[in-house]
């Protein structure tokens, strides 16, 4: 079966660091993606991991452990505009993305 | 550099009517994916197409839904005899290739409301 789990909601303070976890159990694996989605808008690509380890991109970093079926997205120096949903998605061997429910992050002043 | 284009952005239909949703991929992309997002739910894969071919339709409902990506023109997702439960945001994504390291980039979506 296909199962991707993320926390439903998180709250953090402006300027802080937040880590959003994602665990997955899928029948195939061809990379893990993180997208950001503001309410009523399209998902926008944040990061991609296919090998174990940390990928850093400015204020955003993503980590993958394939043996543990685990990833996290790290957001540093949080800004109010980072309030959004963060979607974890596994790409199957056929190319389709399998999404988790998404984590709604609220950044407070 | 135009991104993925979808139209219409909003579509209202009455029960029993047909809905046609269009998607033009990014320039240079020949792979198109359709996803549906029901209210308060995550994105669910529907269908994956290349030009003139359906590669994976494992997420498509068996009845009333069809998709195509002709040699010329946009990809079309067609829903016949719409019902209230079809109300959702329908997103199209495109990529240069289907596997490997290629990222899927999403369009702005079509929000379908069935009255």
mmCIF file of C-alpha atoms in Angstrom:
data_model
loop_
_atom_site.group_PDB
_atom_site.id
_atom_site.type_symbol
_atom_site.label_atom_id
_atom_site.label_comp_id
_atom_site.label_asym_id
_atom_site.label_seq_id
_atom_site.Cartn_x
_atom_site.Cartn_y
_atom_site.Cartn_z
ATOM 1 C CA UNK A 1 0.000 0.000 0.000
ATOM 2 C CA UNK A 2 0.916 3.657 -0.144
ATOM 3 C CA UNK A 3 1.060 5.711 3.019
ATOM 4 C CA UNK A 4 2.601 9.109 3.632
ATOM 5 C CA UNK A 5 2.257 10.737 7.051
ATOM 6 C CA UNK A 6 2.849 14.298 8.104
ATOM 7 C CA UNK A 7 1.595 16.315 11.074
ATOM 8 C CA UNK A 8 -1.612 18.157 10.262
ATOM 9 C CA UNK A 9 -0.725 21.482 11.832
ATOM 10 C CA UNK A 10 2.286 23.255 13.314
ATOM 11 C CA UNK A 11 2.816 26.683 14.810
ATOM 12 C CA UNK A 12 6.106 28.552 15.078
ATOM 13 C CA UNK A 13 7.374 32.027 15.815
ATOM 14 C CA UNK A 14 8.789 34.499 13.326
ATOM 15 C CA UNK A 15 12.585 34.198 13.189
ATOM 16 C CA UNK A 16 12.613 30.675 14.618
ATOM 17 C CA UNK A 17 13.437 27.302 13.022
ATOM 18 C CA UNK A 18 10.809 24.652 12.333
ATOM 19 C CA UNK A 19 11.152 21.038 11.232
ATOM 20 C CA UNK A 20 8.300 19.301 9.403
ATOM 21 C CA UNK A 21 8.567 15.514 9.397
ATOM 22 C CA UNK A 22 7.315 13.066 6.810
ATOM 23 C CA UNK A 23 7.300 9.281 6.966
ATOM 24 C CA UNK A 24 6.410 7.101 4.025
ATOM 25 C CA UNK A 25 5.673 3.534 3.067
ATOM 26 C CA UNK A 26 5.327 3.118 -0.683
ATOM 27 C CA UNK A 27 5.636 0.207 -3.065
ATOM 28 C CA UNK A 28 8.120 2.104 -5.225
ATOM 29 C CA UNK A 29 10.451 5.041 -4.646
ATOM 30 C CA UNK A 30 11.946 7.404 -7.183
ATOM 31 C CA UNK A 31 12.595 10.491 -5.081
ATOM 32 C CA UNK A 32 10.901 12.621 -2.448
ATOM 33 C CA UNK A 33 9.639 16.141 -3.059
ATOM 34 C CA UNK A 34 8.552 19.007 -0.856
ATOM 35 C CA UNK A 35 6.110 21.609 -2.137
ATOM 36 C CA UNK A 36 4.720 24.762 -0.571
ATOM 37 C CA UNK A 37 1.068 25.645 -1.122
ATOM 38 C CA UNK A 38 -0.568 28.895 -0.055
ATOM 39 C CA UNK A 39 -4.329 28.782 0.347
ATOM 40 C CA UNK A 40 -6.097 28.829 -3.014
ATOM 41 C CA UNK A 41 -2.863 28.646 -4.982
ATOM 42 C CA UNK A 42 -0.800 26.057 -6.843
ATOM 43 C CA UNK A 43 1.855 23.964 -5.109
ATOM 44 C CA UNK A 44 5.319 25.391 -5.736
ATOM 45 C CA UNK A 45 8.436 23.233 -5.750
ATOM 46 C CA UNK A 46 10.784 23.570 -2.790
ATOM 47 C CA UNK A 47 13.177 20.630 -2.773
ATOM 48 C CA UNK A 48 13.972 17.160 -4.034
ATOM 49 C CA UNK A 49 15.898 14.273 -2.454
ATOM 50 C CA UNK A 50 16.668 10.943 -4.064
ATOM 51 C CA UNK A 51 19.822 9.991 -2.121
ATOM 52 C CA UNK A 52 20.230 9.921 1.646
ATOM 53 C CA UNK A 53 21.393 13.111 3.251
ATOM 54 C CA UNK A 54 20.726 16.792 3.479
ATOM 55 C CA UNK A 55 19.977 19.164 0.597
ATOM 56 C CA UNK A 56 20.277 22.848 1.460
ATOM 57 C CA UNK A 57 18.688 25.699 -0.451
ATOM 58 C CA UNK A 58 18.856 29.040 1.263
ATOM 59 C CA UNK A 59 16.505 29.089 4.257
ATOM 60 C CA UNK A 60 15.116 25.678 3.329
ATOM 61 C CA UNK A 61 16.792 22.286 3.799
ATOM 62 C CA UNK A 62 15.444 18.801 3.249
ATOM 63 C CA UNK A 63 16.737 15.516 4.607
ATOM 64 C CA UNK A 64 16.109 11.948 3.466
ATOM 65 C CA UNK A 65 16.736 8.532 5.005
ATOM 66 C CA UNK A 66 15.553 5.850 2.610
ATOM 67 C CA UNK A 67 16.191 2.992 5.024
ATOM 68 C CA UNK A 68 13.914 4.625 7.593
ATOM 69 C CA UNK A 69 11.336 5.907 5.124
ATOM 70 C CA UNK A 70 11.769 9.357 6.622
ATOM 71 C CA UNK A 71 12.261 12.905 5.468
ATOM 72 C CA UNK A 72 12.091 16.320 7.015
ATOM 73 C CA UNK A 73 11.882 19.879 5.757
ATOM 74 C CA UNK A 74 13.734 22.469 7.818
ATOM 75 C CA UNK A 75 12.783 26.115 7.564
ATOM 76 C CA UNK A 76 15.128 28.662 9.144
ATOM 77 C CA UNK A 77 14.634 32.338 9.979
ATOM 78 C CA UNK A 78 10.900 31.981 9.632
ATOM 79 C CA UNK A 79 8.983 34.813 8.020
ATOM 80 C CA UNK A 80 5.287 35.548 8.143
ATOM 81 C CA UNK A 81 5.020 34.720 4.435
ATOM 82 C CA UNK A 82 6.116 31.138 5.250
ATOM 83 C CA UNK A 83 2.626 30.521 6.646
ATOM 84 C CA UNK A 84 1.345 27.911 4.190
ATOM 85 C CA UNK A 85 0.795 24.193 3.729
ATOM 86 C CA UNK A 86 3.859 22.041 3.151
ATOM 87 C CA UNK A 87 3.321 18.936 1.072
ATOM 88 C CA UNK A 88 5.532 15.860 1.169
ATOM 89 C CA UNK A 89 5.311 13.693 -1.960
ATOM 90 C CA UNK A 90 6.973 10.463 -3.059
ATOM 91 C CA UNK A 91 7.472 9.841 -6.755
ATOM 92 C CA UNK A 92 6.595 6.304 -7.786
ATOM 93 C CA UNK A 93 8.511 4.257 -10.311
ATOM 94 C CA UNK A 94 5.927 5.225 -12.939
ATOM 95 C CA UNK A 95 6.439 8.950 -12.350
ATOM 96 C CA UNK A 96 3.284 9.907 -10.476
ATOM 97 C CA UNK A 97 3.517 11.823 -7.183
ATOM 98 C CA UNK A 98 1.875 10.383 -4.078
ATOM 99 C CA UNK A 99 1.129 13.167 -1.616
ATOM 100 C CA UNK A 100 0.681 13.277 2.115
ATOM 101 C CA UNK A 101 -2.167 15.294 3.594
ATOM 102 C CA UNK A 102 0.050 18.332 4.006
ATOM 103 C CA UNK A 103 1.174 20.237 7.100
ATOM 104 C CA UNK A 104 -0.377 23.650 7.710
ATOM 105 C CA UNK A 105 2.250 25.912 9.246
ATOM 106 C CA UNK A 106 1.214 29.076 11.024
ATOM 107 C CA UNK A 107 3.957 31.599 11.728
ATOM 108 C CA UNK A 108 3.168 34.005 14.552
ATOM 109 C CA UNK A 109 4.832 37.344 15.255
ATOM 110 C CA UNK B 1 9.010 31.803 -19.774
ATOM 111 C CA UNK B 2 5.379 30.886 -19.304
ATOM 112 C CA UNK B 3 4.679 28.322 -16.636
ATOM 113 C CA UNK B 4 1.985 25.684 -16.735
ATOM 114 C CA UNK B 5 -1.252 27.267 -17.914
ATOM 115 C CA UNK B 6 -4.690 26.079 -16.952
ATOM 116 C CA UNK B 7 -8.084 27.367 -17.958
ATOM 117 C CA UNK B 8 -10.604 28.167 -16.923
ATOM 118 C CA UNK B 9 -9.476 29.134 -13.408
ATOM 119 C CA UNK B 10 -13.016 28.771 -12.098
ATOM 120 C CA UNK B 11 -15.793 26.688 -13.578
ATOM 121 C CA UNK B 12 -19.367 26.361 -12.387
ATOM 122 C CA UNK B 13 -21.528 23.550 -13.688
ATOM 123 C CA UNK B 14 -24.941 22.164 -12.800
ATOM 124 C CA UNK B 15 -25.351 18.493 -12.029
ATOM 125 C CA UNK B 16 -25.453 16.459 -15.214
ATOM 126 C CA UNK B 17 -23.453 18.920 -17.339
ATOM 127 C CA UNK B 18 -20.009 18.329 -18.770
ATOM 128 C CA UNK B 19 -16.819 19.996 -17.538
ATOM 129 C CA UNK B 20 -13.752 20.471 -19.736
ATOM 130 C CA UNK B 21 -10.511 21.501 -18.110
ATOM 131 C CA UNK B 22 -7.488 22.524 -20.178
ATOM 132 C CA UNK B 23 -3.797 22.392 -19.417
ATOM 133 C CA UNK B 24 -0.876 23.681 -21.468
ATOM 134 C CA UNK B 25 2.474 22.393 -20.163
ATOM 135 C CA UNK B 26 5.603 24.467 -19.751
ATOM 136 C CA UNK B 27 7.626 25.005 -22.892
ATOM 137 C CA UNK B 28 9.804 21.975 -23.561
ATOM 138 C CA UNK B 29 7.714 19.682 -21.346
ATOM 139 C CA UNK B 30 5.999 16.704 -22.916
ATOM 140 C CA UNK B 31 4.708 14.963 -19.778
ATOM 141 C CA UNK B 32 1.445 16.031 -18.149
ATOM 142 C CA UNK B 33 -0.125 14.906 -14.876
ATOM 143 C CA UNK B 34 -3.552 15.681 -13.472
ATOM 144 C CA UNK B 35 -4.238 15.793 -9.723
ATOM 145 C CA UNK B 36 -7.404 16.501 -7.774
ATOM 146 C CA UNK B 37 -7.612 18.240 -4.420
ATOM 147 C CA UNK B 38 -10.883 17.837 -2.576
ATOM 148 C CA UNK B 39 -11.696 20.401 0.133
ATOM 149 C CA UNK B 40 -9.513 19.871 3.217
ATOM 150 C CA UNK B 41 -7.745 16.917 1.588
ATOM 151 C CA UNK B 42 -4.391 16.231 0.004
ATOM 152 C CA UNK B 43 -3.609 16.100 -3.690
ATOM 153 C CA UNK B 44 -4.551 12.808 -5.352
ATOM 154 C CA UNK B 45 -3.054 11.590 -8.603
ATOM 155 C CA UNK B 46 -5.498 11.010 -11.434
ATOM 156 C CA UNK B 47 -3.688 10.434 -14.733
ATOM 157 C CA UNK B 48 -0.305 10.779 -16.427
ATOM 158 C CA UNK B 49 -0.071 11.458 -20.158
ATOM 159 C CA UNK B 50 2.511 11.997 -22.818
ATOM 160 C CA UNK B 51 1.660 13.311 -26.268
ATOM 161 C CA UNK B 52 -1.085 11.051 -27.675
ATOM 162 C CA UNK B 53 -0.510 8.413 -24.965
ATOM 163 C CA UNK B 54 -1.977 7.646 -21.568
ATOM 164 C CA UNK B 55 0.873 6.305 -19.436
ATOM 165 C CA UNK B 56 -0.869 5.757 -16.103
ATOM 166 C CA UNK B 57 -4.567 6.245 -15.391
ATOM 167 C CA UNK B 58 -4.658 4.328 -12.133
ATOM 168 C CA UNK B 59 -6.150 7.303 -10.268
ATOM 169 C CA UNK B 60 -8.980 8.031 -12.678
ATOM 170 C CA UNK B 61 -12.534 7.125 -11.667
ATOM 171 C CA UNK B 62 -13.736 4.357 -13.958
ATOM 172 C CA UNK B 63 -16.763 6.248 -15.204
ATOM 173 C CA UNK B 64 -17.431 9.787 -16.458
ATOM 174 C CA UNK B 65 -13.766 10.884 -16.439
ATOM 175 C CA UNK B 66 -11.447 10.912 -19.426
ATOM 176 C CA UNK B 67 -8.219 12.644 -20.384
ATOM 177 C CA UNK B 68 -6.282 13.265 -23.538
ATOM 178 C CA UNK B 69 -3.103 15.018 -24.641
ATOM 179 C CA UNK B 70 -3.251 15.393 -28.427
ATOM 180 C CA UNK B 71 -0.300 15.958 -30.708
ATOM 181 C CA UNK B 72 -1.328 19.597 -31.048
ATOM 182 C CA UNK B 73 -2.987 21.644 -28.350
ATOM 183 C CA UNK B 74 -3.498 21.392 -24.617
ATOM 184 C CA UNK B 75 -4.263 18.388 -22.475
ATOM 185 C CA UNK B 76 -7.958 18.078 -21.676
ATOM 186 C CA UNK B 77 -9.555 16.536 -18.602
ATOM 187 C CA UNK B 78 -13.197 15.854 -19.305
ATOM 188 C CA UNK B 79 -15.833 15.073 -16.716
ATOM 189 C CA UNK B 80 -19.211 14.004 -18.033
ATOM 190 C CA UNK B 81 -22.476 14.249 -16.101
ATOM 191 C CA UNK B 82 -20.874 16.046 -13.174
ATOM 192 C CA UNK B 83 -22.081 15.404 -9.636
ATOM 193 C CA UNK B 84 -21.639 17.489 -6.471
ATOM 194 C CA UNK B 85 -18.812 15.238 -5.332
ATOM 195 C CA UNK B 86 -16.746 16.343 -8.346
ATOM 196 C CA UNK B 87 -16.411 19.820 -6.823
ATOM 197 C CA UNK B 88 -12.689 20.225 -6.219
ATOM 198 C CA UNK B 89 -9.538 21.955 -7.399
ATOM 199 C CA UNK B 90 -7.990 20.201 -10.383
ATOM 200 C CA UNK B 91 -4.283 20.780 -10.841
ATOM 201 C CA UNK B 92 -2.187 19.978 -13.838
ATOM 202 C CA UNK B 93 1.576 19.514 -13.611
ATOM 203 C CA UNK B 94 4.183 19.065 -16.295
ATOM 204 C CA UNK B 95 7.738 17.774 -16.500
ATOM 205 C CA UNK B 96 10.386 17.439 -19.151
ATOM 206 C CA UNK B 97 10.686 13.677 -18.610
ATOM 207 C CA UNK B 98 8.660 11.158 -16.637
ATOM 208 C CA UNK B 99 11.315 9.764 -14.365
ATOM 209 C CA UNK B 100 14.859 10.580 -13.404
ATOM 210 C CA UNK B 101 15.409 13.848 -11.599
ATOM 211 C CA UNK B 102 12.789 15.916 -13.399
ATOM 212 C CA UNK B 103 10.537 18.024 -11.233
ATOM 213 C CA UNK B 104 6.812 18.382 -11.804
ATOM 214 C CA UNK B 105 5.713 22.012 -11.955
ATOM 215 C CA UNK B 106 2.108 22.832 -11.185
ATOM 216 C CA UNK B 107 -0.370 25.106 -12.869
ATOM 217 C CA UNK B 108 -2.707 27.460 -10.974
ATOM 218 C CA UNK B 109 -5.538 24.943 -10.994
ATOM 219 C CA UNK B 110 -9.167 24.944 -12.068
ATOM 220 C CA UNK B 111 -11.685 25.210 -9.281
ATOM 221 C CA UNK B 112 -14.791 23.303 -10.275
ATOM 222 C CA UNK B 113 -18.034 23.959 -8.447
ATOM 223 C CA UNK B 114 -21.014 21.725 -9.171
ATOM 224 C CA UNK B 115 -24.355 23.199 -8.180
#
